[in-house]
Short mmCIF file of C-alpha atoms in Angstrom, two decimals:
data_model
loop_
_atom_site.label_atom_id
_atom_site.label_comp_id
_atom_site.label_asym_id
_atom_site.label_seq_id
_atom_site.Cartn_x
_atom_site.Cartn_y
_atom_site.Cartn_z
CA MET L 18 33.26 44.05 13.20
CA GLU L 19 32.16 46.77 15.63
CA VAL L 20 29.87 45.78 18.48
CA GLN L 21 27.20 48.27 17.42
CA ASN L 22 26.97 46.59 14.01
CA ARG L 23 26.05 43.21 15.45
CA GLY L 24 22.92 41.70 16.92
CA LEU L 25 20.06 43.79 18.19
CA ILE L 26 21.84 47.14 18.07
CA GLY L 27 22.98 46.45 14.53
CA SER L 28 19.36 45.87 13.49
CA ILE L 29 18.23 49.02 15.30
CA THR L 30 21.01 51.03 13.63
CA HIS L 31 19.89 49.74 10.22
CA SER L 32 16.29 50.81 10.99
CA ILE L 33 17.45 54.25 12.11
CA ASN L 34 19.38 54.69 8.85
CA LYS L 35 16.28 53.69 6.86
CA LYS L 36 14.16 56.21 8.73
CA GLU L 37 16.71 58.95 8.16
CA GLU L 38 16.93 58.18 4.44
CA LEU L 39 13.16 58.28 4.00
CA PHE L 40 12.89 61.50 6.04
CA ASP L 41 15.63 63.15 3.94
CA LYS L 42 14.52 61.95 0.51
CA SER L 43 10.75 62.28 0.91
CA ILE L 44 9.37 63.79 4.08
CA ALA L 45 5.89 63.51 2.54
CA ARG L 46 6.25 59.72 2.41
CA TYR L 47 7.51 59.71 5.99
CA MET L 48 4.43 61.70 7.02
CA VAL L 49 2.12 59.28 5.22
CA ARG L 50 3.77 56.26 6.90
CA SER L 51 3.23 58.03 10.24
CA MET L 52 -0.44 58.61 9.43
CA LEU L 53 -0.80 54.95 8.44
CA ALA L 54 0.29 53.87 11.92
CA CYS L 55 -2.85 55.45 13.37
CA LEU L 56 -5.02 54.10 10.59
CA PHE L 57 -4.06 50.64 11.86
CA LEU L 58 -4.34 51.71 15.51
CA THR L 59 -7.79 53.16 14.90
CA MET L 60 -8.92 49.91 13.29
CA GLY L 61 -7.48 48.03 16.26
CA VAL L 62 -9.26 50.24 18.78
CA ALA L 63 -12.48 50.01 16.78
CA ILE L 64 -12.64 46.21 16.56
CA ALA L 65 -11.37 45.74 20.11
CA SER L 66 -13.95 48.13 21.58
CA PHE L 67 -16.78 46.70 19.49
CA ILE L 68 -16.03 43.11 20.50
CA ALA L 69 -15.52 44.17 24.14
CA GLY L 70 -18.99 45.74 24.17
CA LYS L 71 -20.54 42.55 22.79
CA ALA L 72 -18.59 40.37 25.24
CA ASP L 73 -19.68 42.42 28.27
CA ALA L 74 -23.29 42.03 27.18
CA LEU L 75 -22.88 38.24 27.16
CA VAL L 76 -20.62 37.78 30.20
CA PRO L 77 -20.10 40.74 32.54
CA ASN L 78 -16.46 41.91 32.84
CA MET L 79 -15.25 39.77 29.94
CA GLY L 80 -14.97 42.75 27.62
CA LYS L 81 -11.55 43.77 28.88
CA PHE L 82 -10.08 40.37 28.02
CA PHE L 83 -11.37 40.48 24.46
CA TYR L 84 -10.36 44.13 24.08
CA ALA L 85 -6.75 43.35 25.04
CA PHE L 86 -6.56 40.37 22.70
CA MET L 87 -7.94 42.19 19.67
CA PHE L 88 -6.06 45.43 20.30
CA SER L 89 -2.79 43.50 20.19
CA TRP L 90 -3.20 43.08 16.45
CA SER L 91 -2.66 46.83 15.98
CA LEU L 92 1.09 46.58 16.51
CA ILE L 93 1.30 43.58 14.20
CA MET L 94 -0.35 45.59 11.42
CA ILE L 95 1.94 48.56 12.09
CA ILE L 96 5.12 46.48 12.00
CA TYR L 97 4.24 44.35 8.99
CA MET L 98 2.90 47.33 7.03
CA ASN L 99 6.05 49.38 7.75
CA ALA L 100 4.23 52.29 9.37
CA GLU L 101 5.97 54.82 11.63
CA LEU L 102 4.86 54.73 15.27
CA GLY L 103 5.86 57.54 17.64
CA THR L 104 6.29 55.37 20.71
CA SER L 105 8.69 52.94 19.03
CA ASN L 106 10.52 55.88 17.51
CA MET L 107 11.10 57.16 21.05
CA MET L 108 13.35 54.13 21.43
CA TYR L 109 14.94 54.36 17.97
CA MET L 110 15.71 58.08 18.16
CA THR L 111 17.11 57.82 21.69
CA VAL L 112 19.51 55.12 20.49
CA ALA L 113 20.34 57.34 17.50
CA MET L 114 21.25 60.22 19.82
CA HIS L 115 23.16 58.08 22.33
CA ARG L 116 25.27 56.42 19.64
CA LYS L 117 25.63 59.65 17.66
CA ILE L 118 24.06 58.04 14.60
CA LEU L 119 21.99 61.22 14.15
CA PRO L 120 22.42 64.74 15.49
CA VAL L 121 20.08 65.47 18.40
CA SER L 122 18.20 68.10 16.41
CA LYS L 123 17.54 65.73 13.53
CA ALA L 124 16.48 62.83 15.77
CA LEU L 125 14.00 65.14 17.52
CA ARG L 126 12.65 66.43 14.18
CA ILE L 127 12.01 62.88 13.00
CA LEU L 128 10.35 61.92 16.30
CA LEU L 129 8.15 65.02 16.54
CA THR L 130 7.12 64.75 12.87
CA CYS L 131 6.12 61.13 13.47
CA ILE L 132 4.05 61.98 16.56
CA LEU L 133 2.33 64.92 14.85
CA PHE L 134 1.30 62.87 11.84
CA ASN L 135 0.29 59.95 14.05
CA ALA L 136 -2.18 62.40 15.60
CA ILE L 137 -3.41 63.62 12.23
CA GLY L 138 -3.83 60.04 11.03
CA ALA L 139 -5.84 59.20 14.15
CA VAL L 140 -8.22 62.11 13.63
CA VAL L 141 -8.75 61.35 9.93
CA ALA L 142 -9.21 57.59 10.43
CA SER L 143 -11.53 58.07 13.42
CA PHE L 144 -13.65 60.62 11.57
CA ILE L 145 -14.17 58.20 8.67
CA MET L 146 -14.78 55.28 11.06
CA SER L 147 -17.59 57.25 12.74
CA PHE L 148 -19.65 56.97 9.53
CA THR L 149 -19.61 53.16 9.56
CA GLN L 150 -22.67 51.27 10.73
CA ALA L 151 -20.79 49.89 13.73
CA TYR L 152 -19.80 53.32 15.02
CA SER L 153 -22.70 55.55 14.01
CA THR L 154 -25.23 54.21 16.55
CA LEU L 155 -23.38 53.48 19.80
CA GLU L 156 -25.20 53.56 23.12
CA PRO L 157 -24.04 56.19 25.65
CA ASP L 158 -22.68 53.47 27.95
CA HIS L 159 -20.70 51.70 25.23
CA TYR L 160 -17.36 50.17 26.24
CA LEU L 161 -15.40 52.74 24.19
CA PHE L 162 -16.99 55.72 25.93
CA VAL L 163 -16.66 54.24 29.41
CA ALA L 164 -13.00 53.39 28.80
CA THR L 165 -12.27 56.89 27.49
CA THR L 166 -13.90 58.52 30.51
CA ALA L 167 -11.87 56.28 32.82
CA LYS L 168 -8.62 57.22 31.07
CA LEU L 169 -9.35 60.94 31.39
CA ALA L 170 -10.21 60.57 35.08
CA LYS L 171 -6.76 59.23 36.01
CA THR L 172 -4.38 61.48 37.91
CA PRO L 173 -1.28 62.82 36.12
CA LEU L 174 0.90 60.53 38.25
CA GLN L 175 -1.14 57.48 37.19
CA GLN L 176 -0.94 58.50 33.54
CA PHE L 177 2.81 59.04 33.79
CA ALA L 178 3.50 55.76 35.61
CA GLU L 179 1.25 53.76 33.28
CA GLY L 180 2.87 55.47 30.30
CA ILE L 181 6.25 54.16 31.42
CA PHE L 182 5.06 50.56 31.58
CA ALA L 183 3.06 50.83 28.35
CA ASN L 184 6.10 51.77 26.30
CA VAL L 185 8.41 49.32 28.02
CA ILE L 186 5.94 46.68 26.84
CA VAL L 187 5.54 48.09 23.31
CA ASN L 188 9.28 48.28 22.73
CA THR L 189 9.82 44.84 24.20
CA ALA L 190 7.41 43.61 21.52
CA VAL L 191 9.39 45.57 18.92
CA PHE L 192 12.62 43.95 20.15
CA CYS L 193 11.00 40.52 19.83
CA SER L 194 9.96 41.30 16.26
CA ILE L 195 13.58 42.22 15.51
CA ARG L 196 15.16 39.22 17.22
CA MET L 197 12.78 36.46 16.13
CA LYS L 198 13.10 35.00 12.63
CA ASP L 199 9.84 33.05 12.33
CA ASP L 200 6.78 35.13 11.42
CA ALA L 201 4.37 32.94 13.39
CA GLY L 202 6.57 33.27 16.46
CA LYS L 203 6.71 37.05 16.04
CA VAL L 204 2.93 37.32 15.83
CA ILE L 205 2.32 35.11 18.87
CA ALA L 206 4.95 36.94 20.94
CA MET L 207 3.59 40.38 20.03
CA ILE L 208 0.00 39.39 20.82
CA PHE L 209 0.84 38.18 24.31
CA ILE L 210 3.23 41.04 25.08
CA ILE L 211 0.89 43.84 23.94
CA PHE L 212 -1.94 42.04 25.76
CA ILE L 213 -0.22 43.00 29.04
CA PHE L 214 -0.52 46.76 28.61
CA ALA L 215 -3.91 46.63 26.90
CA PHE L 216 -5.47 44.44 29.61
CA LEU L 217 -4.02 46.53 32.45
CA GLY L 218 -5.26 49.69 30.75
CA PHE L 219 -1.87 51.40 30.66
CA GLU L 220 -1.56 54.74 28.88
CA HIS L 221 -0.11 54.84 25.35
CA VAL L 222 -0.22 58.36 23.95
CA ILE L 223 -0.48 57.32 20.29
CA ALA L 224 -3.22 54.77 20.97
CA ASN L 225 -5.01 57.49 22.93
CA PHE L 226 -4.97 59.69 19.83
CA SER L 227 -7.19 57.07 18.19
CA THR L 228 -9.26 56.21 21.29
CA PHE L 229 -10.15 59.81 22.11
CA ALA L 230 -10.77 60.84 18.49
CA LEU L 231 -13.00 57.82 17.83
CA SER L 232 -14.91 58.46 21.06
CA PHE L 233 -15.47 62.09 20.10
CA PHE L 234 -16.67 61.43 16.57
CA ALA L 235 -18.73 58.32 17.42
CA ASN L 236 -20.45 60.20 20.24
CA GLY L 237 -21.08 63.27 18.12
CA GLY L 238 -19.12 65.38 20.61
CA PRO L 239 -17.18 65.06 23.88
CA VAL L 240 -17.87 62.10 26.16
CA GLU L 241 -18.09 62.54 29.93
CA GLY L 242 -14.89 64.06 31.32
CA MET L 243 -13.55 65.03 27.88
CA THR L 244 -12.36 68.62 27.78
CA VAL L 245 -9.48 70.25 25.93
CA LEU L 246 -7.55 70.43 29.20
CA SER L 247 -8.18 66.81 30.24
CA VAL L 248 -7.18 65.49 26.81
CA LEU L 249 -4.02 67.60 26.57
CA SER L 250 -3.07 66.67 30.13
CA ASN L 251 -3.40 62.98 29.27
CA PHE L 252 -1.29 63.42 26.14
CA LEU L 253 1.38 65.28 28.13
CA TRP L 254 1.73 62.90 31.07
CA SER L 255 1.23 59.65 29.17
CA GLY L 256 3.60 60.91 26.47
CA LEU L 257 6.30 61.78 28.99
CA GLY L 258 5.84 58.39 30.62
CA ASN L 259 6.05 56.71 27.24
CA TYR L 260 9.35 58.47 26.56
CA VAL L 261 10.80 57.40 29.90
CA GLY L 262 9.68 53.80 29.31
CA GLY L 263 10.60 53.43 25.65
CA GLY L 264 13.30 56.04 25.21
CA ILE L 265 15.18 55.73 28.52
CA PHE L 266 14.40 52.34 30.10
CA ILE L 267 14.60 50.45 26.80
CA GLY L 268 16.41 52.60 24.20
CA LEU L 269 19.10 54.26 26.31
CA VAL L 270 19.61 51.36 28.71
CA TYR L 271 20.02 48.74 25.97
CA SER L 272 22.23 51.04 23.94
CA TRP L 273 24.46 51.43 27.01
CA LEU L 274 24.34 47.72 27.84
CA ASN L 275 25.62 46.91 24.37
CA ASN L 276 28.71 49.12 24.62
CA LYS L 277 32.21 47.78 25.32
CA SER L 278 31.79 44.00 25.46
CA GLU L 279 32.81 41.91 22.46
CA LEU L 280 31.01 38.85 23.83
CA TYR L 281 28.02 39.96 25.91
CA PHE L 282 25.73 41.82 23.56
CA ASP L 283 22.08 41.46 22.58
#
């Protein structure tokens, strides 16, 4: 048996093949699965922000703790509902290119299609969410708006550096979901791992699709600091950081680490 067909890399290879088959046989279904990822992310951002606002009103500065805990459920929904998330696909498609499972052009097409339809899903889900009772009457100083303004005020270097750590964390959670067999263990591990990046406020470009869109629609227009340039700059630098963290530090490094040895593999 070849090394790449065992353990972690074997599971990743199987997932890559599934993604390729879906993309080839029904790109429309691949697009819908990509949109679904941001439906779940938008719901995660919505409940996390709403609870954080309530928590801050009861105990100052407790909102961030509750936000991080509730946001963590987003990835659980995405993984168990088989949705396509751009930041995890940064890892999968980098492994696909490094191991020559897919041509570079095809891996990039799959990744870019996923990210584009993640964005579309975020806009659609956030627009609909803005008509709910919870999100149609927010105060101007609501947790969601304050958090969005803070994200947009970060320097490009901060967004890039935080993007690296955010996607290292996300793909570590994905690895745990692959390696662990027990569903309860998977859920607990993912909650506590995703909690790290959510609590520290690191930048995750796909989550920001939902955060910024929900802020815009719930506010009835741009929040403080939200301009086309500031939003696109955040997407660029956090997205590049996410690729370095998930694609290079996790995907490429672990693909390389699992070459050669017949005994020491993940």
